[in-house]
Amino acid sequence: MNTATGSSRLPYTFLGPAGTFTESALLMVPGAAAAERVPSTNAADALAKVRAGRARAAMLPIENSIEGGVPATLDAISNGVELRILHEVVVPVSFVLVARAGVALADVTHVGTHPHAWAQTRNWFQDHLPDAVHVPANSTAAAAHELLDSGAAFQAAVCAPLVAEQTGLSILAAGIEDNIGAVTRFILIGQPGELPAPTGADKTTLAIPLPEDRPGALMEILEQFASRGVNLSRIESRPTGQFLGHYIFSVDVDGHIRDARVADALRGLHRVSPDMRFLGSYPRADQQPPLIRPYNADTAFDEAAAWVDMLLG
């Protein structure tokens, strides 16, 4: 994997505690199940471990099919010392409602879980526990583990079935997700190094600052992709925190930086936004190749460059 010499002896880190969907995603990475795994309390903490050389890579959620992008991850990877996305994993999401032994469904007035999990179970709670109050937690697993403490501020937690199995908590209800087939996309983030080889079904992630807030500024960014036939599979704006109207656009595009159309788009983007950050090119989890028209194929770019060279003599 794209890590420095000796990094294979370092642990992986993930958004903890143990039993989160994030750990499940990490276990899908070849070799990770046999490696040491260290939980982190949040995205910034996980990436700090990688930047400091205390972890070889960090697995974090970046996008959910219901709630969209995960702001903490988008912000953490777009700032600080540059890192690279090495791998992506898509995990189906299913939830259970758990409680300590002796707690019945009728006893539940407050429910702890991650905000994304709460958003994905709203309809179930409206039907079964309409007066239940959500208590936010750093993760679904953290909420379940907190229930083991008698001082928890809630009587039940929404979490993954794996956590219920690990903790021995009672399952009050299973399959409580509102959207069957919901998934969360996770990314494995490590130190910059050799890029994963192109597979023909790849994704490239970028963080692009808006150079100035004026009419057409975003259009200048988007046309760099459109004119080269590069499809955007995700685009989100994140505030930089400096002042109102100052944003970074987090973008996923179909293709690899070694694809001529993507490389040429990045050259154009760098002229428009020189502080753009390249966050990696890596294989798509779904292995779906993009639709590329003949005039955007690598051979078309090579032939066009050769034609101009010929004209220049």
PDB file of C-alpha atoms in Angstrom:
ATOM      1  CA  MET A   1       0.000   0.000   0.000  1.00  0.00           C
ATOM      2  CA  ASN A   2       1.149   3.614  -0.555  1.00  0.00           C
ATOM      3  CA  THR A   3       3.039   4.021   2.680  1.00  0.00           C
ATOM      4  CA  ALA A   4       6.538   4.941   3.686  1.00  0.00           C
ATOM      5  CA  THR A   5       9.225   2.368   4.475  1.00  0.00           C
ATOM      6  CA  GLY A   6       8.427   0.553   7.692  1.00  0.00           C
ATOM      7  CA  SER A   7       4.840   1.793   7.784  1.00  0.00           C
ATOM      8  CA  SER A   8       3.532  -1.757   7.362  1.00  0.00           C
ATOM      9  CA  ARG A   9       4.388  -2.257  11.020  1.00  0.00           C
ATOM     10  CA  LEU A  10       2.169   0.652  12.046  1.00  0.00           C
ATOM     11  CA  PRO A  11      -1.475   0.158  13.046  1.00  0.00           C
ATOM     12  CA  TYR A  12      -4.481   1.293  11.090  1.00  0.00           C
ATOM     13  CA  THR A  13      -6.818   3.762  12.769  1.00  0.00           C
ATOM     14  CA  PHE A  14     -10.537   4.269  12.357  1.00  0.00           C
ATOM     15  CA  LEU A  15     -13.416   6.258  13.801  1.00  0.00           C
ATOM     16  CA  GLY A  16     -14.032   4.364  17.031  1.00  0.00           C
ATOM     17  CA  PRO A  17     -14.833   2.817  19.323  1.00  0.00           C
ATOM     18  CA  ALA A  18     -14.677  -0.828  18.262  1.00  0.00           C
ATOM     19  CA  GLY A  19     -17.655  -2.134  16.329  1.00  0.00           C
ATOM     20  CA  THR A  20     -18.454   0.960  14.255  1.00  0.00           C
ATOM     21  CA  PHE A  21     -19.420   0.753  10.611  1.00  0.00           C
ATOM     22  CA  THR A  22     -16.033   2.401  10.031  1.00  0.00           C
ATOM     23  CA  GLU A  23     -14.213  -0.566  11.521  1.00  0.00           C
ATOM     24  CA  SER A  24     -16.361  -2.853   9.364  1.00  0.00           C
ATOM     25  CA  ALA A  25     -15.204  -0.847   6.331  1.00  0.00           C
ATOM     26  CA  LEU A  26     -11.574  -1.119   7.421  1.00  0.00           C
ATOM     27  CA  LEU A  27     -11.881  -4.892   7.737  1.00  0.00           C
ATOM     28  CA  MET A  28     -12.778  -4.974   4.022  1.00  0.00           C
ATOM     29  CA  VAL A  29      -9.328  -3.591   3.095  1.00  0.00           C
ATOM     30  CA  PRO A  30      -6.925  -6.414   2.134  1.00  0.00           C
ATOM     31  CA  GLY A  31      -4.583  -7.136   5.046  1.00  0.00           C
ATOM     32  CA  ALA A  32      -6.360  -4.906   7.563  1.00  0.00           C
ATOM     33  CA  ALA A  33      -8.057  -7.746   9.439  1.00  0.00           C
ATOM     34  CA  ALA A  34      -4.676  -9.200  10.373  1.00  0.00           C
ATOM     35  CA  ALA A  35      -3.158  -5.819  11.305  1.00  0.00           C
ATOM     36  CA  GLU A  36      -3.382  -3.876  14.551  1.00  0.00           C
ATOM     37  CA  ARG A  37      -6.344  -1.483  14.593  1.00  0.00           C
ATOM     38  CA  VAL A  38      -6.514   1.570  16.863  1.00  0.00           C
ATOM     39  CA  PRO A  39      -9.737   3.592  17.287  1.00  0.00           C
ATOM     40  CA  SER A  40      -9.733   7.398  17.103  1.00  0.00           C
ATOM     41  CA  THR A  41     -12.240   9.740  18.695  1.00  0.00           C
ATOM     42  CA  ASN A  42     -12.858  11.867  15.594  1.00  0.00           C
ATOM     43  CA  ALA A  43     -11.676  12.506  12.033  1.00  0.00           C
ATOM     44  CA  ALA A  44      -9.097  15.126  13.026  1.00  0.00           C
ATOM     45  CA  ASP A  45      -7.609  12.774  15.628  1.00  0.00           C
ATOM     46  CA  ALA A  46      -7.407   9.930  13.104  1.00  0.00           C
ATOM     47  CA  LEU A  47      -5.621  12.053  10.506  1.00  0.00           C
ATOM     48  CA  ALA A  48      -3.304  13.500  13.171  1.00  0.00           C
ATOM     49  CA  LYS A  49      -2.119   9.938  13.866  1.00  0.00           C
ATOM     50  CA  VAL A  50      -1.380   9.428  10.165  1.00  0.00           C
ATOM     51  CA  ARG A  51       0.388  12.779   9.791  1.00  0.00           C
ATOM     52  CA  ALA A  52       2.521  12.101  12.877  1.00  0.00           C
ATOM     53  CA  GLY A  53       3.532   8.662  11.629  1.00  0.00           C
ATOM     54  CA  ARG A  54       1.667   6.824  14.399  1.00  0.00           C
ATOM     55  CA  ALA A  55      -0.718   5.088  11.981  1.00  0.00           C
ATOM     56  CA  ARG A  56      -0.169   3.831   8.463  1.00  0.00           C
ATOM     57  CA  ALA A  57      -3.645   4.920   7.303  1.00  0.00           C
ATOM     58  CA  ALA A  58      -7.045   6.019   8.627  1.00  0.00           C
ATOM     59  CA  MET A  59     -10.491   4.805   7.599  1.00  0.00           C
ATOM     60  CA  LEU A  60     -13.182   7.501   7.759  1.00  0.00           C
ATOM     61  CA  PRO A  61     -16.723   7.974   6.439  1.00  0.00           C
ATOM     62  CA  ILE A  62     -16.967  10.574   3.680  1.00  0.00           C
ATOM     63  CA  GLU A  63     -20.448  10.207   2.182  1.00  0.00           C
ATOM     64  CA  ASN A  64     -23.806   8.702   3.038  1.00  0.00           C
ATOM     65  CA  SER A  65     -26.499   7.899   0.491  1.00  0.00           C
ATOM     66  CA  ILE A  66     -29.116   9.599   2.683  1.00  0.00           C
ATOM     67  CA  GLU A  67     -27.354  12.553   4.324  1.00  0.00           C
ATOM     68  CA  GLY A  68     -24.657  13.306   1.754  1.00  0.00           C
ATOM     69  CA  GLY A  69     -21.115  14.301   2.654  1.00  0.00           C
ATOM     70  CA  VAL A  70     -19.618  13.943   6.145  1.00  0.00           C
ATOM     71  CA  PRO A  71     -18.427  17.472   7.032  1.00  0.00           C
ATOM     72  CA  ALA A  72     -15.875  16.409   9.671  1.00  0.00           C
ATOM     73  CA  THR A  73     -14.033  14.196   7.189  1.00  0.00           C
ATOM     74  CA  LEU A  74     -14.257  16.688   4.312  1.00  0.00           C
ATOM     75  CA  ASP A  75     -12.817  19.455   6.491  1.00  0.00           C
ATOM     76  CA  ALA A  76     -10.112  17.321   8.113  1.00  0.00           C
ATOM     77  CA  ILE A  77      -8.689  16.050   4.819  1.00  0.00           C
ATOM     78  CA  SER A  78      -8.935  19.424   3.043  1.00  0.00           C
ATOM     79  CA  ASN A  79      -6.781  21.192   5.646  1.00  0.00           C
ATOM     80  CA  GLY A  80      -3.429  20.573   7.287  1.00  0.00           C
ATOM     81  CA  VAL A  81      -0.496  18.610   5.872  1.00  0.00           C
ATOM     82  CA  GLU A  82      -1.531  16.928   2.633  1.00  0.00           C
ATOM     83  CA  LEU A  83      -2.624  13.301   2.693  1.00  0.00           C
ATOM     84  CA  ARG A  84      -3.917  10.938   0.015  1.00  0.00           C
ATOM     85  CA  ILE A  85      -6.980   8.752  -0.389  1.00  0.00           C
ATOM     86  CA  LEU A  86      -5.749   5.245  -1.150  1.00  0.00           C
ATOM     87  CA  HIS A  87      -8.900   3.146  -1.202  1.00  0.00           C
ATOM     88  CA  GLU A  88     -12.679   3.414  -0.913  1.00  0.00           C
ATOM     89  CA  VAL A  89     -15.231   1.027   0.550  1.00  0.00           C
ATOM     90  CA  VAL A  90     -19.029   1.141   0.410  1.00  0.00           C
ATOM     91  CA  VAL A  91     -20.833  -0.507   3.339  1.00  0.00           C
ATOM     92  CA  PRO A  92     -24.569  -1.305   3.547  1.00  0.00           C
ATOM     93  CA  VAL A  93     -26.149   0.311   6.601  1.00  0.00           C
ATOM     94  CA  SER A  94     -28.617  -1.499   8.845  1.00  0.00           C
ATOM     95  CA  PHE A  95     -29.469  -0.517  12.422  1.00  0.00           C
ATOM     96  CA  VAL A  96     -30.746  -2.064  15.642  1.00  0.00           C
ATOM     97  CA  LEU A  97     -32.104  -0.361  18.758  1.00  0.00           C
ATOM     98  CA  VAL A  98     -30.317  -1.658  21.861  1.00  0.00           C
ATOM     99  CA  ALA A  99     -30.675  -1.174  25.608  1.00  0.00           C
ATOM    100  CA  ARG A 100     -29.453  -2.598  28.891  1.00  0.00           C
ATOM    101  CA  ALA A 101     -31.111  -5.766  30.153  1.00  0.00           C
ATOM    102  CA  GLY A 102     -34.493  -5.059  31.710  1.00  0.00           C
ATOM    103  CA  VAL A 103     -35.240  -1.928  29.645  1.00  0.00           C
ATOM    104  CA  ALA A 104     -38.381  -2.244  27.527  1.00  0.00           C
ATOM    105  CA  LEU A 105     -39.319  -0.255  24.434  1.00  0.00           C
ATOM    106  CA  ALA A 106     -41.952   1.633  26.460  1.00  0.00           C
ATOM    107  CA  ASP A 107     -39.216   2.812  28.876  1.00  0.00           C
ATOM    108  CA  VAL A 108     -37.271   4.681  26.177  1.00  0.00           C
ATOM    109  CA  THR A 109     -37.559   8.482  26.222  1.00  0.00           C
ATOM    110  CA  HIS A 110     -34.043   9.400  25.012  1.00  0.00           C
ATOM    111  CA  VAL A 111     -31.994   7.684  22.297  1.00  0.00           C
ATOM    112  CA  GLY A 112     -28.276   8.088  21.732  1.00  0.00           C
ATOM    113  CA  THR A 113     -26.670   7.737  18.312  1.00  0.00           C
ATOM    114  CA  HIS A 114     -24.730   9.518  15.581  1.00  0.00           C
ATOM    115  CA  PRO A 115     -26.795  12.228  13.778  1.00  0.00           C
ATOM    116  CA  HIS A 116     -26.558  10.348  10.456  1.00  0.00           C
ATOM    117  CA  ALA A 117     -27.979   7.203  12.054  1.00  0.00           C
ATOM    118  CA  TRP A 118     -30.795   9.218  13.614  1.00  0.00           C
ATOM    119  CA  ALA A 119     -31.594  10.730  10.214  1.00  0.00           C
ATOM    120  CA  GLN A 120     -31.824   7.247   8.715  1.00  0.00           C
ATOM    121  CA  THR A 121     -34.257   5.966  11.359  1.00  0.00           C
ATOM    122  CA  ARG A 122     -36.578   8.985  11.774  1.00  0.00           C
ATOM    123  CA  ASN A 123     -39.614   7.301  10.250  1.00  0.00           C
ATOM    124  CA  TRP A 124     -39.276   4.236  12.447  1.00  0.00           C
ATOM    125  CA  PHE A 125     -39.118   6.392  15.566  1.00  0.00           C
ATOM    126  CA  GLN A 126     -42.054   8.490  14.395  1.00  0.00           C
ATOM    127  CA  ASP A 127     -44.084   5.299  14.111  1.00  0.00           C
ATOM    128  CA  HIS A 128     -42.888   3.547  17.267  1.00  0.00           C
ATOM    129  CA  LEU A 129     -41.413   6.161  19.642  1.00  0.00           C
ATOM    130  CA  PRO A 130     -42.670   9.553  18.418  1.00  0.00           C
ATOM    131  CA  ASP A 131     -41.729  11.377  21.631  1.00  0.00           C
ATOM    132  CA  ALA A 132     -38.170  10.007  21.827  1.00  0.00           C
ATOM    133  CA  VAL A 133     -35.457  12.671  22.045  1.00  0.00           C
ATOM    134  CA  HIS A 134     -32.223  12.252  20.112  1.00  0.00           C
ATOM    135  CA  VAL A 135     -28.978  12.582  22.091  1.00  0.00           C
ATOM    136  CA  PRO A 136     -26.075  13.066  19.618  1.00  0.00           C
ATOM    137  CA  ALA A 137     -23.034  10.798  19.918  1.00  0.00           C
ATOM    138  CA  ASN A 138     -19.687  10.683  18.103  1.00  0.00           C
ATOM    139  CA  SER A 139     -20.622   7.355  16.567  1.00  0.00           C
ATOM    140  CA  THR A 140     -23.266   4.643  16.758  1.00  0.00           C
ATOM    141  CA  ALA A 141     -20.834   2.377  18.609  1.00  0.00           C
ATOM    142  CA  ALA A 142     -19.930   5.116  21.096  1.00  0.00           C
ATOM    143  CA  ALA A 143     -23.599   5.485  21.999  1.00  0.00           C
ATOM    144  CA  ALA A 144     -23.961   1.744  22.553  1.00  0.00           C
ATOM    145  CA  HIS A 145     -20.823   1.584  24.698  1.00  0.00           C
ATOM    146  CA  GLU A 146     -22.069   4.537  26.746  1.00  0.00           C
ATOM    147  CA  LEU A 147     -25.171   2.520  27.629  1.00  0.00           C
ATOM    148  CA  LEU A 148     -22.908   0.155  29.553  1.00  0.00           C
ATOM    149  CA  ASP A 149     -22.373   3.032  31.982  1.00  0.00           C
ATOM    150  CA  SER A 150     -25.336   3.399  34.332  1.00  0.00           C
ATOM    151  CA  GLY A 151     -24.964   7.172  34.096  1.00  0.00           C
ATOM    152  CA  ALA A 152     -25.856   7.359  30.387  1.00  0.00           C
ATOM    153  CA  ALA A 153     -28.145  10.239  29.395  1.00  0.00           C
ATOM    154  CA  PHE A 154     -30.342   7.916  27.316  1.00  0.00           C
ATOM    155  CA  GLN A 155     -32.036   4.551  27.748  1.00  0.00           C
ATOM    156  CA  ALA A 156     -31.398   3.119  24.271  1.00  0.00           C
ATOM    157  CA  ALA A 157     -28.998   3.497  21.370  1.00  0.00           C
ATOM    158  CA  VAL A 158     -29.124   3.039  17.608  1.00  0.00           C
ATOM    159  CA  CYS A 159     -26.121   1.083  16.390  1.00  0.00           C
ATOM    160  CA  ALA A 160     -24.862  -1.667  14.098  1.00  0.00           C
ATOM    161  CA  PRO A 161     -25.811  -5.275  14.881  1.00  0.00           C
ATOM    162  CA  LEU A 162     -22.108  -6.043  15.418  1.00  0.00           C
ATOM    163  CA  VAL A 163     -21.974  -3.701  18.406  1.00  0.00           C
ATOM    164  CA  ALA A 164     -24.932  -5.406  20.044  1.00  0.00           C
ATOM    165  CA  GLU A 165     -23.161  -8.719  19.626  1.00  0.00           C
ATOM    166  CA  GLN A 166     -19.882  -7.369  21.057  1.00  0.00           C
ATOM    167  CA  THR A 167     -21.440  -5.614  24.053  1.00  0.00           C
ATOM    168  CA  GLY A 168     -24.173  -8.081  24.947  1.00  0.00           C
ATOM    169  CA  LEU A 169     -26.810  -5.333  24.994  1.00  0.00           C
ATOM    170  CA  SER A 170     -30.413  -6.372  24.421  1.00  0.00           C
ATOM    171  CA  ILE A 171     -31.923  -5.738  20.985  1.00  0.00           C
ATOM    172  CA  LEU A 172     -35.282  -3.978  21.308  1.00  0.00           C
ATOM    173  CA  ALA A 173     -35.834  -3.748  17.541  1.00  0.00           C
ATOM    174  CA  ALA A 174     -33.875  -4.729  14.427  1.00  0.00           C
ATOM    175  CA  GLY A 175     -33.884  -3.466  10.853  1.00  0.00           C
ATOM    176  CA  ILE A 176     -35.105  -0.039  11.912  1.00  0.00           C
ATOM    177  CA  GLU A 177     -33.523   1.854   9.019  1.00  0.00           C
ATOM    178  CA  ASP A 178     -36.009   3.825   6.919  1.00  0.00           C
ATOM    179  CA  ASN A 179     -34.229   3.276   3.621  1.00  0.00           C
ATOM    180  CA  ILE A 180     -33.484  -0.317   2.758  1.00  0.00           C
ATOM    181  CA  GLY A 181     -30.342  -0.342   0.669  1.00  0.00           C
ATOM    182  CA  ALA A 182     -28.790   2.757   2.269  1.00  0.00           C
ATOM    183  CA  VAL A 183     -25.003   2.753   2.150  1.00  0.00           C
ATOM    184  CA  THR A 184     -22.100   4.744   3.529  1.00  0.00           C
ATOM    185  CA  ARG A 185     -18.921   5.376   1.577  1.00  0.00           C
ATOM    186  CA  PHE A 186     -15.630   5.221   3.473  1.00  0.00           C
ATOM    187  CA  ILE A 187     -12.126   6.258   2.440  1.00  0.00           C
ATOM    188  CA  LEU A 188      -8.733   4.990   3.552  1.00  0.00           C
ATOM    189  CA  ILE A 189      -6.343   7.929   3.934  1.00  0.00           C
ATOM    190  CA  GLY A 190      -2.560   7.666   4.113  1.00  0.00           C
ATOM    191  CA  GLN A 191       0.643   9.531   3.389  1.00  0.00           C
ATOM    192  CA  PRO A 192       1.364  10.757  -0.154  1.00  0.00           C
ATOM    193  CA  GLY A 193       3.345   8.238  -2.168  1.00  0.00           C
ATOM    194  CA  GLU A 194       3.030   6.125  -5.271  1.00  0.00           C
ATOM    195  CA  LEU A 195      -0.474   6.451  -6.702  1.00  0.00           C
ATOM    196  CA  PRO A 196      -2.687   3.384  -7.054  1.00  0.00           C
ATOM    197  CA  ALA A 197      -2.479   2.236 -10.665  1.00  0.00           C
ATOM    198  CA  PRO A 198      -5.382   3.142 -12.963  1.00  0.00           C
ATOM    199  CA  THR A 199      -7.979   0.401 -13.293  1.00  0.00           C
ATOM    200  CA  GLY A 200     -10.337   1.975 -15.828  1.00  0.00           C
ATOM    201  CA  ALA A 201     -12.891   2.453 -13.035  1.00  0.00           C
ATOM    202  CA  ASP A 202     -11.350   5.090 -10.806  1.00  0.00           C
ATOM    203  CA  LYS A 203     -12.215   8.189  -8.843  1.00  0.00           C
ATOM    204  CA  THR A 204     -10.243  11.367  -8.153  1.00  0.00           C
ATOM    205  CA  THR A 205     -10.965  13.643  -5.188  1.00  0.00           C
ATOM    206  CA  LEU A 206     -10.061  17.329  -5.076  1.00  0.00           C
ATOM    207  CA  ALA A 207     -10.435  20.272  -2.704  1.00  0.00           C
ATOM    208  CA  ILE A 208     -10.793  23.441  -4.780  1.00  0.00           C
ATOM    209  CA  PRO A 209     -10.862  26.883  -3.115  1.00  0.00           C
ATOM    210  CA  LEU A 210     -13.057  29.480  -4.784  1.00  0.00           C
ATOM    211  CA  PRO A 211     -10.431  32.135  -5.596  1.00  0.00           C
ATOM    212  CA  GLU A 212     -12.878  35.011  -5.253  1.00  0.00           C
ATOM    213  CA  ASP A 213     -16.597  35.491  -4.718  1.00  0.00           C
ATOM    214  CA  ARG A 214     -17.811  36.937  -8.014  1.00  0.00           C
ATOM    215  CA  PRO A 215     -20.222  36.060 -10.838  1.00  0.00           C
ATOM    216  CA  GLY A 216     -18.932  33.168 -12.918  1.00  0.00           C
ATOM    217  CA  ALA A 217     -16.200  32.068 -10.489  1.00  0.00           C
ATOM    218  CA  LEU A 218     -17.724  28.635  -9.930  1.00  0.00           C
ATOM    219  CA  MET A 219     -18.537  28.300 -13.624  1.00  0.00           C
ATOM    220  CA  GLU A 220     -14.840  28.752 -14.452  1.00  0.00           C
ATOM    221  CA  ILE A 221     -14.089  25.758 -12.235  1.00  0.00           C
ATOM    222  CA  LEU A 222     -16.875  23.574 -13.601  1.00  0.00           C
ATOM    223  CA  GLU A 223     -16.082  24.277 -17.243  1.00  0.00           C
ATOM    224  CA  GLN A 224     -12.599  22.803 -16.754  1.00  0.00           C
ATOM    225  CA  PHE A 225     -14.316  19.446 -16.256  1.00  0.00           C
ATOM    226  CA  ALA A 226     -17.141  19.865 -18.764  1.00  0.00           C
ATOM    227  CA  SER A 227     -14.880  20.877 -21.666  1.00  0.00           C
ATOM    228  CA  ARG A 228     -12.814  17.712 -21.206  1.00  0.00           C
ATOM    229  CA  GLY A 229     -15.667  15.281 -20.662  1.00  0.00           C
ATOM    230  CA  VAL A 230     -14.868  14.641 -16.986  1.00  0.00           C
ATOM    231  CA  ASN A 231     -17.949  13.720 -14.971  1.00  0.00           C
ATOM    232  CA  LEU A 232     -18.446  15.030 -11.430  1.00  0.00           C
ATOM    233  CA  SER A 233     -19.965  12.357  -9.180  1.00  0.00           C
ATOM    234  CA  ARG A 234     -19.997  14.643  -6.107  1.00  0.00           C
ATOM    235  CA  ILE A 235     -19.557  18.366  -5.429  1.00  0.00           C
ATOM    236  CA  GLU A 236     -20.075  20.061  -2.070  1.00  0.00           C
ATOM    237  CA  SER A 237     -19.121  23.453  -0.672  1.00  0.00           C
ATOM    238  CA  ARG A 238     -17.444  23.760   2.705  1.00  0.00           C
ATOM    239  CA  PRO A 239     -16.726  27.115   4.423  1.00  0.00           C
ATOM    240  CA  THR A 240     -13.068  27.833   5.073  1.00  0.00           C
ATOM    241  CA  GLY A 241     -13.893  29.565   8.363  1.00  0.00           C
ATOM    242  CA  GLN A 242     -12.066  32.725   7.289  1.00  0.00           C
ATOM    243  CA  PHE A 243     -15.034  34.889   6.307  1.00  0.00           C
ATOM    244  CA  LEU A 244     -18.496  34.699   4.739  1.00  0.00           C
ATOM    245  CA  GLY A 245     -18.461  33.790   1.066  1.00  0.00           C
ATOM    246  CA  HIS A 246     -15.095  32.008   1.246  1.00  0.00           C
ATOM    247  CA  TYR A 247     -15.559  28.341   0.325  1.00  0.00           C
ATOM    248  CA  ILE A 248     -13.704  25.209  -0.655  1.00  0.00           C
ATOM    249  CA  PHE A 249     -15.436  22.879  -3.104  1.00  0.00           C
ATOM    250  CA  SER A 250     -14.952  19.202  -2.349  1.00  0.00           C
ATOM    251  CA  VAL A 251     -15.229  17.302  -5.619  1.00  0.00           C
ATOM    252  CA  ASP A 252     -15.152  13.680  -6.782  1.00  0.00           C
ATOM    253  CA  VAL A 253     -14.637  13.105 -10.502  1.00  0.00           C
ATOM    254  CA  ASP A 254     -14.790   9.935 -12.559  1.00  0.00           C
ATOM    255  CA  GLY A 255     -11.309   8.977 -13.668  1.00  0.00           C
ATOM    256  CA  HIS A 256      -7.660   8.807 -12.642  1.00  0.00           C
ATOM    257  CA  ILE A 257      -5.060  11.570 -12.765  1.00  0.00           C
ATOM    258  CA  ARG A 258      -3.158   9.385 -15.239  1.00  0.00           C
ATOM    259  CA  ASP A 259      -6.132   9.634 -17.617  1.00  0.00           C
ATOM    260  CA  ALA A 260      -5.357  12.361 -20.153  1.00  0.00           C
ATOM    261  CA  ARG A 261      -8.732  14.093 -19.803  1.00  0.00           C
ATOM    262  CA  VAL A 262      -8.421  14.256 -15.981  1.00  0.00           C
ATOM    263  CA  ALA A 263      -4.804  15.431 -16.041  1.00  0.00           C
ATOM    264  CA  ASP A 264      -5.675  18.150 -18.550  1.00  0.00           C
ATOM    265  CA  ALA A 265      -8.635  19.271 -16.397  1.00  0.00           C
ATOM    266  CA  LEU A 266      -6.318  19.523 -13.377  1.00  0.00           C
ATOM    267  CA  ARG A 267      -3.903  21.682 -15.367  1.00  0.00           C
ATOM    268  CA  GLY A 268      -6.749  24.037 -16.223  1.00  0.00           C
ATOM    269  CA  LEU A 269      -8.008  24.031 -12.635  1.00  0.00           C
ATOM    270  CA  HIS A 270      -4.575  24.909 -11.295  1.00  0.00           C
ATOM    271  CA  ARG A 271      -4.555  28.028 -13.460  1.00  0.00           C
ATOM    272  CA  VAL A 272      -7.968  29.039 -12.109  1.00  0.00           C
ATOM    273  CA  SER A 273      -7.382  27.972  -8.493  1.00  0.00           C
ATOM    274  CA  PRO A 274      -3.637  27.513  -7.804  1.00  0.00           C
ATOM    275  CA  ASP A 275      -4.282  26.490  -4.189  1.00  0.00           C
ATOM    276  CA  MET A 276      -6.297  23.465  -5.300  1.00  0.00           C
ATOM    277  CA  ARG A 277      -5.482  20.299  -3.348  1.00  0.00           C
ATOM    278  CA  PHE A 278      -5.192  16.892  -5.026  1.00  0.00           C
ATOM    279  CA  LEU A 279      -6.465  14.291  -2.540  1.00  0.00           C
ATOM    280  CA  GLY A 280      -5.902  11.165  -4.562  1.00  0.00           C
ATOM    281  CA  SER A 281      -6.879   8.886  -7.442  1.00  0.00           C
ATOM    282  CA  TYR A 282      -8.028   5.418  -6.428  1.00  0.00           C
ATOM    283  CA  PRO A 283     -10.209   2.491  -7.600  1.00  0.00           C
ATOM    284  CA  ARG A 284     -13.979   2.917  -7.381  1.00  0.00           C
ATOM    285  CA  ALA A 285     -15.647   0.550  -4.934  1.00  0.00           C
ATOM    286  CA  ASP A 286     -18.397  -0.278  -7.456  1.00  0.00           C
ATOM    287  CA  GLN A 287     -15.879  -0.936 -10.264  1.00  0.00           C
ATOM    288  CA  GLN A 288     -18.103   0.943 -12.731  1.00  0.00           C
ATOM    289  CA  PRO A 289     -16.120   2.494 -15.611  1.00  0.00           C
ATOM    290  CA  PRO A 290     -17.180   5.940 -16.832  1.00  0.00           C
ATOM    291  CA  LEU A 291     -18.673   6.655 -20.235  1.00  0.00           C
ATOM    292  CA  ILE A 292     -15.911   8.280 -22.303  1.00  0.00           C
ATOM    293  CA  ARG A 293     -16.675   9.744 -25.720  1.00  0.00           C
ATOM    294  CA  PRO A 294     -14.049   9.108 -28.419  1.00  0.00           C
ATOM    295  CA  TYR A 295     -12.872  12.728 -28.492  1.00  0.00           C
ATOM    296  CA  ASN A 296     -12.115  12.583 -24.739  1.00  0.00           C
ATOM    297  CA  ALA A 297     -10.139   9.336 -24.863  1.00  0.00           C
ATOM    298  CA  ASP A 298      -6.394   9.329 -24.137  1.00  0.00           C
ATOM    299  CA  THR A 299      -5.640   8.639 -27.806  1.00  0.00           C
ATOM    300  CA  ALA A 300      -7.568  11.759 -28.832  1.00  0.00           C
ATOM    301  CA  PHE A 301      -5.505  13.921 -26.471  1.00  0.00           C
ATOM    302  CA  ASP A 302      -2.271  12.323 -27.738  1.00  0.00           C
ATOM    303  CA  GLU A 303      -3.242  12.916 -31.357  1.00  0.00           C
ATOM    304  CA  ALA A 304      -4.201  16.536 -30.656  1.00  0.00           C
ATOM    305  CA  ALA A 305      -0.854  17.184 -28.917  1.00  0.00           C
ATOM    306  CA  ALA A 306       1.021  15.592 -31.817  1.00  0.00           C
ATOM    307  CA  TRP A 307      -0.903  17.739 -34.326  1.00  0.00           C
ATOM    308  CA  VAL A 308      -0.008  20.959 -32.496  1.00  0.00           C
ATOM    309  CA  ASP A 309       3.632  19.841 -32.251  1.00  0.00           C
ATOM    310  CA  MET A 310       3.625  19.280 -36.003  1.00  0.00           C
ATOM    311  CA  LEU A 311       2.249  22.763 -36.655  1.00  0.00           C
ATOM    312  CA  LEU A 312       4.945  24.282 -34.459  1.00  0.00           C
ATOM    313  CA  GLY A 313       7.559  22.505 -36.491  1.00  0.00           C
TER     314      GLY A 313
END
